[in-house]
Tab-separated table of C-alpha atoms in Angstrom:
chain	number	residue	atom	x	y	z
S	1	MET	CA	-19.791	-2.280	-5.384
S	2	PRO	CA	-21.588	1.358	-7.095
S	3	ALA	CA	-21.611	1.688	-10.888
S	4	ARG	CA	-19.798	4.496	-10.969
S	5	ALA	CA	-16.633	3.248	-8.689
S	6	SER	CA	-16.981	-0.157	-10.730
S	7	SER	CA	-16.262	1.862	-14.148
S	8	LEU	CA	-13.279	4.091	-12.295
S	9	ARG	CA	-11.621	0.990	-11.095
S	10	SER	CA	-11.593	-0.660	-14.526
S	11	TRP	CA	-10.167	2.038	-16.019
S	12	PHE	CA	-8.191	2.710	-14.000
S	13	ARG	CA	-6.092	0.176	-14.217
S	14	ARG	CA	-3.992	-3.083	-15.186
S	15	GLY	CA	-0.366	-3.652	-15.670
S	16	THR	CA	2.680	-8.697	-13.346
S	17	VAL	CA	5.704	-9.225	-11.265
S	18	PHE	CA	8.481	-11.139	-9.517
S	19	ALA	CA	11.285	-13.908	-9.618
S	20	ALA	CA	14.037	-16.085	-7.886
S	21	ALA	CA	17.855	-15.135	-6.248
S	22	GLY	CA	17.813	-15.070	-2.009
S	23	LEU	CA	15.291	-16.403	-0.851
S	24	LEU	CA	12.985	-16.388	-2.934
S	25	LEU	CA	11.987	-20.035	-4.122
S	26	LEU	CA	10.283	-19.865	-7.870
S	27	THR	CA	8.153	-22.756	-9.156
S	28	ALA	CA	6.679	-22.514	-12.396
S	29	ALA	CA	3.253	-21.174	-13.081
S	30	PRO	CA	1.228	-23.106	-15.756
S	31	GLY	CA	-1.320	-20.793	-17.351
S	32	ALA	CA	0.398	-17.739	-15.780
S	33	SER	CA	1.333	-14.898	-18.515
S	34	THR	CA	4.390	-13.583	-19.022
S	35	ALA	CA	5.617	-9.787	-18.023
S	36	PRO	CA	6.746	-7.153	-20.827
S	37	GLU	CA	10.102	-6.780	-20.541
S	38	GLY	CA	9.411	-3.320	-20.734
S	39	ARG	CA	6.717	-1.047	-22.250
S	40	THR	CA	7.081	0.594	-25.956
S	41	GLY	CA	5.104	3.883	-25.043
S	42	PRO	CA	3.935	5.899	-21.820
S	43	ALA	CA	1.275	4.523	-20.143
S	44	TRP	CA	-0.201	5.156	-16.509
S	45	VAL	CA	1.340	3.095	-13.543
S	46	GLY	CA	0.310	3.277	-10.107
S	47	SER	CA	3.296	4.962	-8.565
S	48	TRP	CA	1.412	5.085	-4.966
S	49	THR	CA	-1.518	3.799	-2.971
S	50	THR	CA	-2.777	2.852	0.611
S	51	GLY	CA	-5.114	0.423	1.340
S	52	VAL	CA	-8.647	2.024	3.034
S	53	THR	CA	-10.644	1.315	5.511
S	54	VAL	CA	-13.801	2.941	8.166
S	55	ALA	CA	-12.878	6.180	9.830
S	56	SER	CA	-11.433	4.855	13.578
S	57	PRO	CA	-12.200	7.228	16.371
S	58	GLY	CA	-11.024	10.912	16.469
S	59	THR	CA	-10.508	12.945	13.849
S	60	GLY	CA	-11.494	10.526	10.981
S	61	LEU	CA	-15.341	9.987	12.416
S	62	THR	CA	-15.935	13.487	13.243
S	63	GLY	CA	-14.314	14.658	9.882
S	64	PHE	CA	-13.981	18.459	9.175
S	65	THR	CA	-15.732	21.538	7.957
S	66	ASP	CA	-14.343	24.604	5.701
S	67	THR	CA	-10.664	22.909	6.101
S	68	THR	CA	-7.766	22.342	3.753
S	69	LEU	CA	-5.626	19.008	4.288
S	70	ARG	CA	-2.369	18.535	3.501
S	71	GLN	CA	-1.066	15.301	3.123
S	72	VAL	CA	2.117	13.663	1.742
S	73	VAL	CA	3.076	10.739	-0.078
S	74	HIS	CA	5.827	8.624	-1.207
S	75	LEU	CA	6.103	7.653	-4.707
S	76	SER	CA	8.016	5.097	-5.873
S	77	VAL	CA	8.494	5.138	-9.875
S	78	GLY	CA	8.308	9.050	-11.138
S	79	GLY	CA	6.408	10.120	-14.616
S	80	SER	CA	5.452	13.027	-17.217
S	81	GLU	CA	1.783	13.745	-15.758
S	82	LEU	CA	0.254	12.317	-12.628
S	83	ARG	CA	-3.589	12.036	-11.538
S	84	LEU	CA	-5.360	11.409	-7.880
S	85	ARG	CA	-7.920	8.659	-6.696
S	86	LEU	CA	-9.806	9.473	-3.639
S	87	SER	CA	-11.897	7.548	-2.218
S	88	ASN	CA	-15.626	7.665	-0.605
S	89	VAL	CA	-16.155	3.943	-0.056
S	90	PHE	CA	-16.691	4.193	3.900
S	91	GLY	CA	-18.424	7.544	3.918
S	92	SER	CA	-21.913	8.244	5.182
S	93	SER	CA	-22.499	11.088	3.045
S	94	THR	CA	-21.733	12.755	-0.177
S	95	LEU	CA	-18.497	14.224	-0.229
S	96	GLN	CA	-17.628	17.235	-1.405
S	97	ILE	CA	-14.326	18.104	-2.962
S	98	GLY	CA	-14.040	21.932	-2.588
S	99	ALA	CA	-10.161	22.747	-4.449
S	100	ALA	CA	-7.641	20.118	-4.745
S	101	THR	CA	-3.591	21.012	-5.394
S	102	VAL	CA	-0.528	18.916	-5.603
S	103	ALA	CA	3.173	19.776	-5.273
S	104	LEU	CA	6.230	18.141	-4.755
S	105	GLN	CA	7.484	18.907	-0.894
S	106	HIS	CA	9.624	21.397	-0.355
S	107	ALA	CA	13.276	20.265	0.526
S	108	GLU	CA	12.946	21.417	4.211
S	109	GLY	CA	10.019	19.283	4.573
S	110	GLY	CA	7.429	19.501	6.753
S	111	SER	CA	4.099	21.261	5.484
S	112	ARG	CA	5.746	22.978	2.296
S	113	VAL	CA	5.697	22.872	-0.854
S	114	ASP	CA	7.846	23.665	-3.431
S	115	GLU	CA	5.626	26.617	-4.853
S	116	ASP	CA	7.211	26.314	-8.442
S	117	THR	CA	5.588	22.692	-9.003
S	118	LEU	CA	2.319	24.015	-7.456
S	119	ARG	CA	-0.443	22.619	-10.075
S	120	GLN	CA	-4.590	23.042	-9.481
S	121	VAL	CA	-6.316	19.257	-9.637
S	122	ARG	CA	-9.230	19.160	-12.097
S	123	PHE	CA	-12.299	17.018	-12.470
S	124	GLY	CA	-14.262	16.764	-15.527
S	125	GLY	CA	-12.282	20.057	-16.332
S	126	GLU	CA	-13.490	21.690	-13.070
S	127	ARG	CA	-11.858	22.386	-9.408
S	128	THR	CA	-14.822	21.237	-7.216
S	129	THR	CA	-16.460	17.715	-7.324
S	130	THR	CA	-19.234	15.601	-5.362
S	131	ILE	CA	-17.937	12.200	-4.691
S	132	PRO	CA	-20.791	9.491	-4.316
S	133	ILE	CA	-21.222	7.834	-1.050
S	134	GLY	CA	-19.005	4.303	-1.827
S	135	ALA	CA	-17.229	5.764	-4.424
S	136	GLU	CA	-13.883	6.203	-5.832
S	137	TRP	CA	-13.188	9.494	-7.701
S	138	VAL	CA	-10.018	9.697	-10.349
S	139	SER	CA	-8.818	13.219	-11.643
S	140	ASP	CA	-7.977	14.967	-14.759
S	141	PRO	CA	-4.103	14.095	-15.512
S	142	ILE	CA	-2.281	16.660	-13.862
S	143	ASP	CA	0.743	18.211	-16.061
S	144	LEU	CA	3.559	18.103	-13.523
S	145	THR	CA	6.766	16.004	-14.406
S	146	VAL	CA	7.151	13.660	-10.595
S	147	PRO	CA	10.673	12.065	-10.192
S	148	ASP	CA	11.687	8.748	-9.014
S	149	GLY	CA	10.878	8.359	-4.507
S	150	ALA	CA	9.439	12.008	-4.841
S	151	ASN	CA	7.319	12.993	-2.101
S	152	LEU	CA	4.323	14.624	-3.357
S	153	THR	CA	2.027	17.072	-1.231
S	154	VAL	CA	-1.825	16.628	-1.671
S	155	SER	CA	-4.136	19.286	-0.552
S	156	LEU	CA	-8.371	18.987	-0.363
S	157	HIS	CA	-9.776	21.831	0.539
S	158	LEU	CA	-12.989	20.380	2.148
S	159	PRO	CA	-15.906	22.796	2.530
S	160	GLY	CA	-18.038	20.128	5.263
S	161	PRO	CA	-19.377	19.073	6.688
S	162	THR	CA	-17.936	15.627	5.794
S	163	GLY	CA	-19.158	13.588	8.230
S	164	PRO	CA	-16.721	10.104	8.808
S	165	LEU	CA	-14.029	9.844	6.318
S	166	THR	CA	-12.475	7.117	4.453
S	167	GLN	CA	-9.213	6.724	5.928
S	168	HIS	CA	-6.090	5.197	6.517
S	169	ARG	CA	-5.036	5.032	10.532
S	170	SER	CA	-1.046	4.309	10.471
S	171	ALA	CA	0.337	6.614	7.657
S	172	PHE	CA	3.980	6.693	9.583
S	173	ALA	CA	3.578	10.395	7.757
S	174	THR	CA	2.858	13.487	9.002
S	175	ASN	CA	0.168	15.147	7.656
S	176	TRP	CA	-1.576	19.000	8.500
S	177	THR	CA	-4.619	20.599	8.348
S	178	THR	CA	-5.311	24.711	8.185
S	179	PRO	CA	-8.847	26.809	8.431
S	180	GLY	CA	-10.147	27.511	4.770
S	181	ASN	CA	-9.607	27.407	1.174
S	182	GLU	CA	-5.357	27.116	1.558
S	183	THR	CA	-4.925	23.929	-0.890
S	184	ALA	CA	-2.419	26.677	-3.091
S	185	ALA	CA	-0.793	27.918	-0.012
S	186	GLU	CA	2.757	27.953	0.633
S	187	GLY	CA	2.743	25.578	4.060
S	188	THR	CA	4.108	28.518	6.780
S	189	GLY	CA	0.669	28.190	9.430
S	190	PHE	CA	0.103	24.506	8.856
S	191	THR	CA	-1.244	22.585	12.273
S	192	PRO	CA	0.409	18.674	12.752
S	193	LEU	CA	-3.038	16.248	12.548
S	194	GLY	CA	-1.573	13.077	12.968
S	195	THR	CA	-0.198	10.094	10.779
S	196	SER	CA	-3.373	8.807	9.064
S	197	TRP	CA	-4.170	9.882	5.370
S	198	PHE	CA	-7.913	10.380	4.167
S	199	LEU	CA	-9.883	10.345	1.054
S	200	LEU	CA	-6.537	9.281	-0.983
S	201	ASP	CA	-6.561	6.292	-2.167
S	202	ALA	CA	-4.026	5.751	-5.213
S	203	VAL	CA	-1.424	8.300	-7.364
S	204	ASP	CA	-1.065	7.107	-10.786
S	205	VAL	CA	1.931	8.396	-12.981
S	206	ARG	CA	2.266	8.026	-17.185
S	207	THR	CA	5.876	6.653	-17.772
S	208	VAL	CA	7.524	3.742	-19.775
S	209	SER	CA	7.596	1.154	-16.747
S	210	ALA	CA	6.491	-2.682	-16.858
S	211	GLY	CA	3.625	-2.065	-14.864
S	212	SER	CA	3.286	-2.206	-10.806
S	213	ALA	CA	3.489	-5.092	-7.886
S	214	VAL	CA	0.944	-4.542	-5.180
S	215	PHE	CA	2.443	-5.985	-2.098
S	216	PHE	CA	-0.683	-6.746	0.188
S	217	GLY	CA	-0.548	-7.686	3.656
S	218	ASP	CA	-1.307	-6.148	6.768
S	219	SER	CA	1.000	-3.581	9.606
S	220	ILE	CA	4.336	-5.009	9.049
S	221	THR	CA	3.676	-4.388	5.178
S	222	ASP	CA	2.052	-0.608	5.944
S	223	GLY	CA	5.563	0.232	7.939
S	224	ALA	CA	3.966	-0.315	11.457
S	225	ILE	CA	6.653	1.122	14.041
S	226	THR	CA	9.357	2.383	11.489
S	227	THR	CA	10.740	5.719	11.494
S	228	VAL	CA	8.036	8.627	10.779
S	229	ASP	CA	8.687	10.754	7.458
S	230	ARG	CA	11.099	8.250	7.109
S	231	ASN	CA	9.517	5.895	4.436
S	232	HIS	CA	11.361	2.762	5.947
S	233	ARG	CA	8.186	0.548	5.124
S	234	TYR	CA	9.823	-2.092	3.475
S	235	PRO	CA	7.792	-1.981	0.190
S	236	ASP	CA	9.877	1.852	-0.220
S	237	ARG	CA	12.717	-0.581	0.218
S	238	VAL	CA	12.329	-2.121	-2.204
S	239	ALA	CA	11.500	0.792	-4.447
S	240	GLU	CA	14.505	2.365	-3.123
S	241	ARG	CA	16.269	-0.985	-4.962
S	242	VAL	CA	14.524	-1.086	-8.005
S	243	LEU	CA	15.006	2.471	-8.551
S	244	ALA	CA	18.734	2.025	-7.943
S	245	LYS	CA	19.699	-0.925	-10.312
S	246	PRO	CA	21.908	1.500	-13.077
S	247	GLU	CA	19.499	-0.218	-16.022
S	248	ARG	CA	16.125	-1.154	-15.183
S	249	ALA	CA	12.870	-1.374	-16.432
S	250	GLU	CA	10.898	0.838	-14.191
S	251	TYR	CA	7.643	0.313	-11.816
S	252	GLY	CA	5.678	0.719	-9.289
S	253	VAL	CA	5.708	-1.035	-6.307
S	254	LEU	CA	2.284	-0.585	-4.442
S	255	ASN	CA	1.673	-1.060	-0.202
S	256	ALA	CA	-1.649	-2.353	0.179
S	257	GLY	CA	-1.277	-3.029	4.167
S	258	ILE	CA	-3.198	-2.164	6.466
S	259	GLY	CA	-2.655	-2.297	10.301
S	260	GLY	CA	-4.086	-5.257	11.866
S	261	ALA	CA	-5.848	-6.753	8.580
S	262	ARG	CA	-6.856	-10.318	8.385
S	263	LEU	CA	-7.309	-13.326	6.327
S	264	LEU	CA	-10.923	-14.352	7.445
S	265	THR	CA	-12.908	-11.488	9.161
S	266	GLU	CA	-13.290	-8.008	8.314
S	267	GLN	CA	-11.420	-5.709	11.315
S	268	GLY	CA	-13.450	-2.310	10.954
S	269	PRO	CA	-10.319	0.678	10.835
S	270	ALA	CA	-8.408	-2.945	10.534
S	271	GLY	CA	-9.384	-3.164	7.178
S	272	GLN	CA	-11.769	-5.743	5.178
S	273	SER	CA	-10.922	-9.474	5.047
S	274	ALA	CA	-8.389	-10.468	2.400
S	275	MET	CA	-11.267	-11.366	-0.585
S	276	THR	CA	-12.755	-8.602	0.013
S	277	ARG	CA	-10.510	-5.551	-0.586
S	278	PHE	CA	-9.231	-7.607	-3.466
S	279	ASP	CA	-10.779	-5.858	-6.094
S	280	ARG	CA	-10.122	-2.490	-4.635
S	281	ASP	CA	-6.410	-2.986	-3.622
S	282	VAL	CA	-5.204	-5.625	-6.060
S	283	SER	CA	-6.975	-5.522	-9.416
S	284	GLY	CA	-8.034	-2.086	-8.761
S	285	GLN	CA	-4.538	-0.682	-9.380
S	286	SER	CA	-3.110	0.762	-12.431
S	287	GLY	CA	-0.625	-1.484	-14.436
S	288	VAL	CA	-0.754	-4.392	-11.555
S	289	ARG	CA	1.522	-7.288	-13.363
S	290	ALA	CA	2.066	-9.531	-9.528
S	291	VAL	CA	0.912	-9.456	-6.159
S	292	VAL	CA	2.777	-10.721	-2.703
S	293	LEU	CA	0.818	-11.334	0.163
S	294	LEU	CA	1.766	-11.374	3.395
S	295	LEU	CA	-0.785	-11.497	5.852
S	296	GLY	CA	-2.174	-14.445	8.126
S	297	ILE	CA	-0.079	-13.450	11.892
S	298	ASN	CA	-3.410	-11.262	13.264
S	299	ASP	CA	-5.984	-14.350	12.692
S	300	ILE	CA	-3.641	-16.798	14.612
S	301	GLY	CA	-2.184	-13.900	17.041
S	302	GLY	CA	-5.630	-12.439	17.384
S	303	THR	CA	-7.395	-15.917	18.329
S	304	ARG	CA	-5.017	-17.307	20.461
S	305	GLY	CA	-4.075	-20.196	18.001
S	306	ALA	CA	-7.696	-21.022	18.124
S	307	VAL	CA	-8.184	-20.453	14.147
S	308	LEU	CA	-7.143	-23.682	11.542
S	309	ALA	CA	-4.746	-23.535	9.988
S	310	GLU	CA	-6.511	-25.069	6.802
S	311	ASP	CA	-8.697	-22.048	7.011
S	312	LEU	CA	-5.959	-19.816	6.803
S	313	ILE	CA	-4.932	-22.118	4.139
S	314	SER	CA	-7.665	-22.343	2.272
S	315	VAL	CA	-8.106	-17.853	1.864
S	316	HIS	CA	-4.998	-18.314	0.640
S	317	ARG	CA	-5.884	-20.797	-1.993
S	318	GLN	CA	-8.754	-18.089	-3.352
S	319	PHE	CA	-6.539	-15.205	-3.107
S	320	ILE	CA	-4.132	-17.485	-5.901
S	321	ALA	CA	-6.755	-18.463	-7.940
S	322	ARG	CA	-8.149	-14.999	-7.879
S	323	ALA	CA	-4.903	-13.563	-8.904
S	324	LYS	CA	-4.049	-16.112	-11.875
S	325	SER	CA	-7.561	-15.425	-13.461
S	326	LEU	CA	-6.555	-12.098	-13.787
S	327	GLY	CA	-3.362	-13.080	-15.444
S	328	LEU	CA	-1.431	-12.019	-12.423
S	329	LYS	CA	1.693	-13.206	-10.921
S	330	VAL	CA	0.950	-14.413	-6.865
S	331	TYR	CA	3.446	-14.777	-4.727
S	332	GLY	CA	3.511	-16.107	-0.842
S	333	ALA	CA	5.877	-14.856	1.639
S	334	THR	CA	5.849	-16.637	4.809
S	335	LEU	CA	4.998	-15.161	8.542
S	336	LEU	CA	7.387	-13.743	10.631
S	337	PRO	CA	8.486	-15.329	13.696
S	338	PHE	CA	6.297	-13.545	16.802
S	339	GLU	CA	7.366	-15.567	20.128
S	340	GLY	CA	7.399	-12.843	22.786
S	341	ALA	CA	4.220	-10.939	21.602
S	342	GLY	CA	1.423	-10.171	23.327
S	343	TYR	CA	-0.724	-12.407	21.393
S	344	TYR	CA	1.474	-15.448	21.147
S	345	THR	CA	0.519	-19.001	22.060
S	346	PRO	CA	2.285	-22.392	20.925
S	347	ASP	CA	-0.738	-23.162	19.249
S	348	GLY	CA	-0.798	-20.479	17.392
S	349	GLU	CA	3.159	-20.506	16.500
S	350	ALA	CA	1.883	-24.132	15.659
S	351	ASP	CA	-0.156	-23.016	13.110
S	352	ARG	CA	2.271	-20.651	11.810
S	353	GLN	CA	4.537	-23.287	10.931
S	354	ALA	CA	1.695	-25.112	8.965
S	355	LEU	CA	0.816	-22.030	6.851
S	356	ASN	CA	4.244	-21.329	5.723
S	357	LYS	CA	4.701	-25.185	5.181
S	358	PHE	CA	2.449	-24.802	2.309
S	359	ILE	CA	3.417	-21.200	1.586
S	360	ARG	CA	7.087	-22.923	0.933
S	361	THR	CA	6.097	-26.200	-0.460
S	362	SER	CA	2.685	-26.422	-2.105
S	363	GLY	CA	4.146	-25.453	-5.689
S	364	GLU	CA	0.851	-23.366	-5.898
S	365	TYR	CA	2.439	-19.773	-5.884
S	366	ASP	CA	4.556	-18.267	-8.547
S	367	GLY	CA	7.260	-17.991	-5.992
S	368	VAL	CA	8.462	-17.333	-2.047
S	369	LEU	CA	9.784	-14.601	-0.212
S	370	ASP	CA	10.734	-16.222	2.883
S	371	PHE	CA	10.926	-13.022	5.318
S	372	ASP	CA	10.415	-15.992	8.134
S	373	ARG	CA	14.120	-17.319	7.550
S	374	ALA	CA	15.647	-13.653	6.850
S	375	THR	CA	14.336	-12.101	9.771
S	376	ALA	CA	14.809	-15.058	12.842
S	377	ASP	CA	16.758	-15.288	15.032
S	378	PRO	CA	19.243	-18.152	14.137
S	379	ALA	CA	19.504	-19.698	17.922
S	380	GLN	CA	15.945	-19.835	18.640
S	381	PRO	CA	14.199	-18.994	15.371
S	382	THR	CA	10.239	-18.958	16.769
S	383	ARG	CA	11.837	-15.635	17.794
S	384	LEU	CA	12.614	-11.826	15.766
S	385	ARG	CA	16.495	-11.796	15.712
S	386	ALA	CA	17.485	-8.960	18.036
S	387	ALA	CA	18.547	-6.070	15.377
S	388	TYR	CA	15.929	-6.708	13.765
S	389	ASP	CA	12.912	-5.817	16.482
S	390	SER	CA	11.024	-3.074	17.252
S	391	GLY	CA	11.076	-4.042	20.658
S	392	ASP	CA	7.317	-6.121	20.382
S	393	HIS	CA	8.366	-8.716	19.530
S	394	LEU	CA	6.519	-9.049	16.537
S	395	HIS	CA	7.328	-5.663	14.095
S	396	PRO	CA	10.421	-5.273	12.455
S	397	ASN	CA	12.191	-1.686	13.085
S	398	ASP	CA	13.773	-0.319	9.704
S	399	ALA	CA	16.488	-2.323	10.071
S	400	GLY	CA	14.266	-5.275	9.827
S	401	MET	CA	12.684	-3.746	7.187
S	402	GLU	CA	15.460	-3.569	5.614
S	403	ALA	CA	16.202	-6.995	5.604
S	404	MET	CA	13.179	-8.147	4.764
S	405	ALA	CA	13.387	-5.860	0.981
S	406	ALA	CA	16.769	-7.030	0.796
S	407	VAL	CA	15.330	-10.859	-0.071
S	408	VAL	CA	13.177	-9.559	-2.632
S	409	PRO	CA	15.071	-10.118	-6.739
S	410	VAL	CA	14.312	-6.736	-7.853
S	411	ASP	CA	15.612	-6.831	-11.157
S	412	ARG	CA	13.150	-10.044	-11.902
S	413	LEU	CA	10.106	-8.868	-10.956
S	414	VAL	CA	8.192	-7.972	-13.704
S	415	ARG	CA	9.726	-10.698	-16.056
């Protein structure tokens, strides 16, 4: 890890999560730290993040030249200031940022911004910056109050040529480009780019909160096959429930899901293995207090059940140990049913059952989110309930994501 990235990451972090009710099974956590009931004053906390990877074939691989890239991210908790984290972790050359702005998305949506909220972004007091290969780069604090659940538009002018970009392939959010430096433009004249995020890594807000919770996983956490631009990923629905509580200590909800991710192996544009990306996607988040792990189905399906369940369990144990060594609460989520999916096999089902048994009964997690039982067809528990099936028998649809979020006891997550 480059020294600059390491120092920024340690500066950018800290903050725990989770408990009981419904399908959450709570166990004691000897030696685990206790999350505070809330903070006495404003502090930096993660409001949004994404898991980043190497570029996939297409725009991410070819990069940009003299282009404004306008992207929208959906915040969880709001605050009185914010700051961006940009990433050149997987870049092949230094990355120049010619200009950057943030603004709330216009009420009409799309590429338009609310011009009253448009703010220039600075790095060390300058409007331009150059990010070294392998580094994460944090902006200066930005004087913009953002409400809970806001859509934040981030515009980056990339003089380029950038070469391959650090990317999040499946954002399920539309983003736009236009030639030249149009970072301060209201937004008409932009062309839809697709549904990937580039270079964005995290958004922190300054607020009174109880910290942040990281939801770490694969495409199911990432929100695969949910409705584009509707923010129906299950962590988004958890955040909605947090913000709907009449009396609450707010906390950030951070989605570190990557489509195709595995516990054991590196997957290129589908992400690094679980422990390889732990520092960046878990301990590197601001105000992190706890993490939920939902991962393993791609190891099982991708090997057609040839992977050993004990190998998957060993990574879960390493994940638990690492999280607890940092004073974090760590929660296991059972793997959802997948019979009927393209990579389903009976051997794979046996692996899934073995891993779920460990998650439920080992007592090594601080608690268990039983997404398996929440989404299974009662008549055939190895399959997703039809009302929750997106059609591929693997990924829940919007209703399935809501059912997953309903398992989470949001009023007790950070206590």
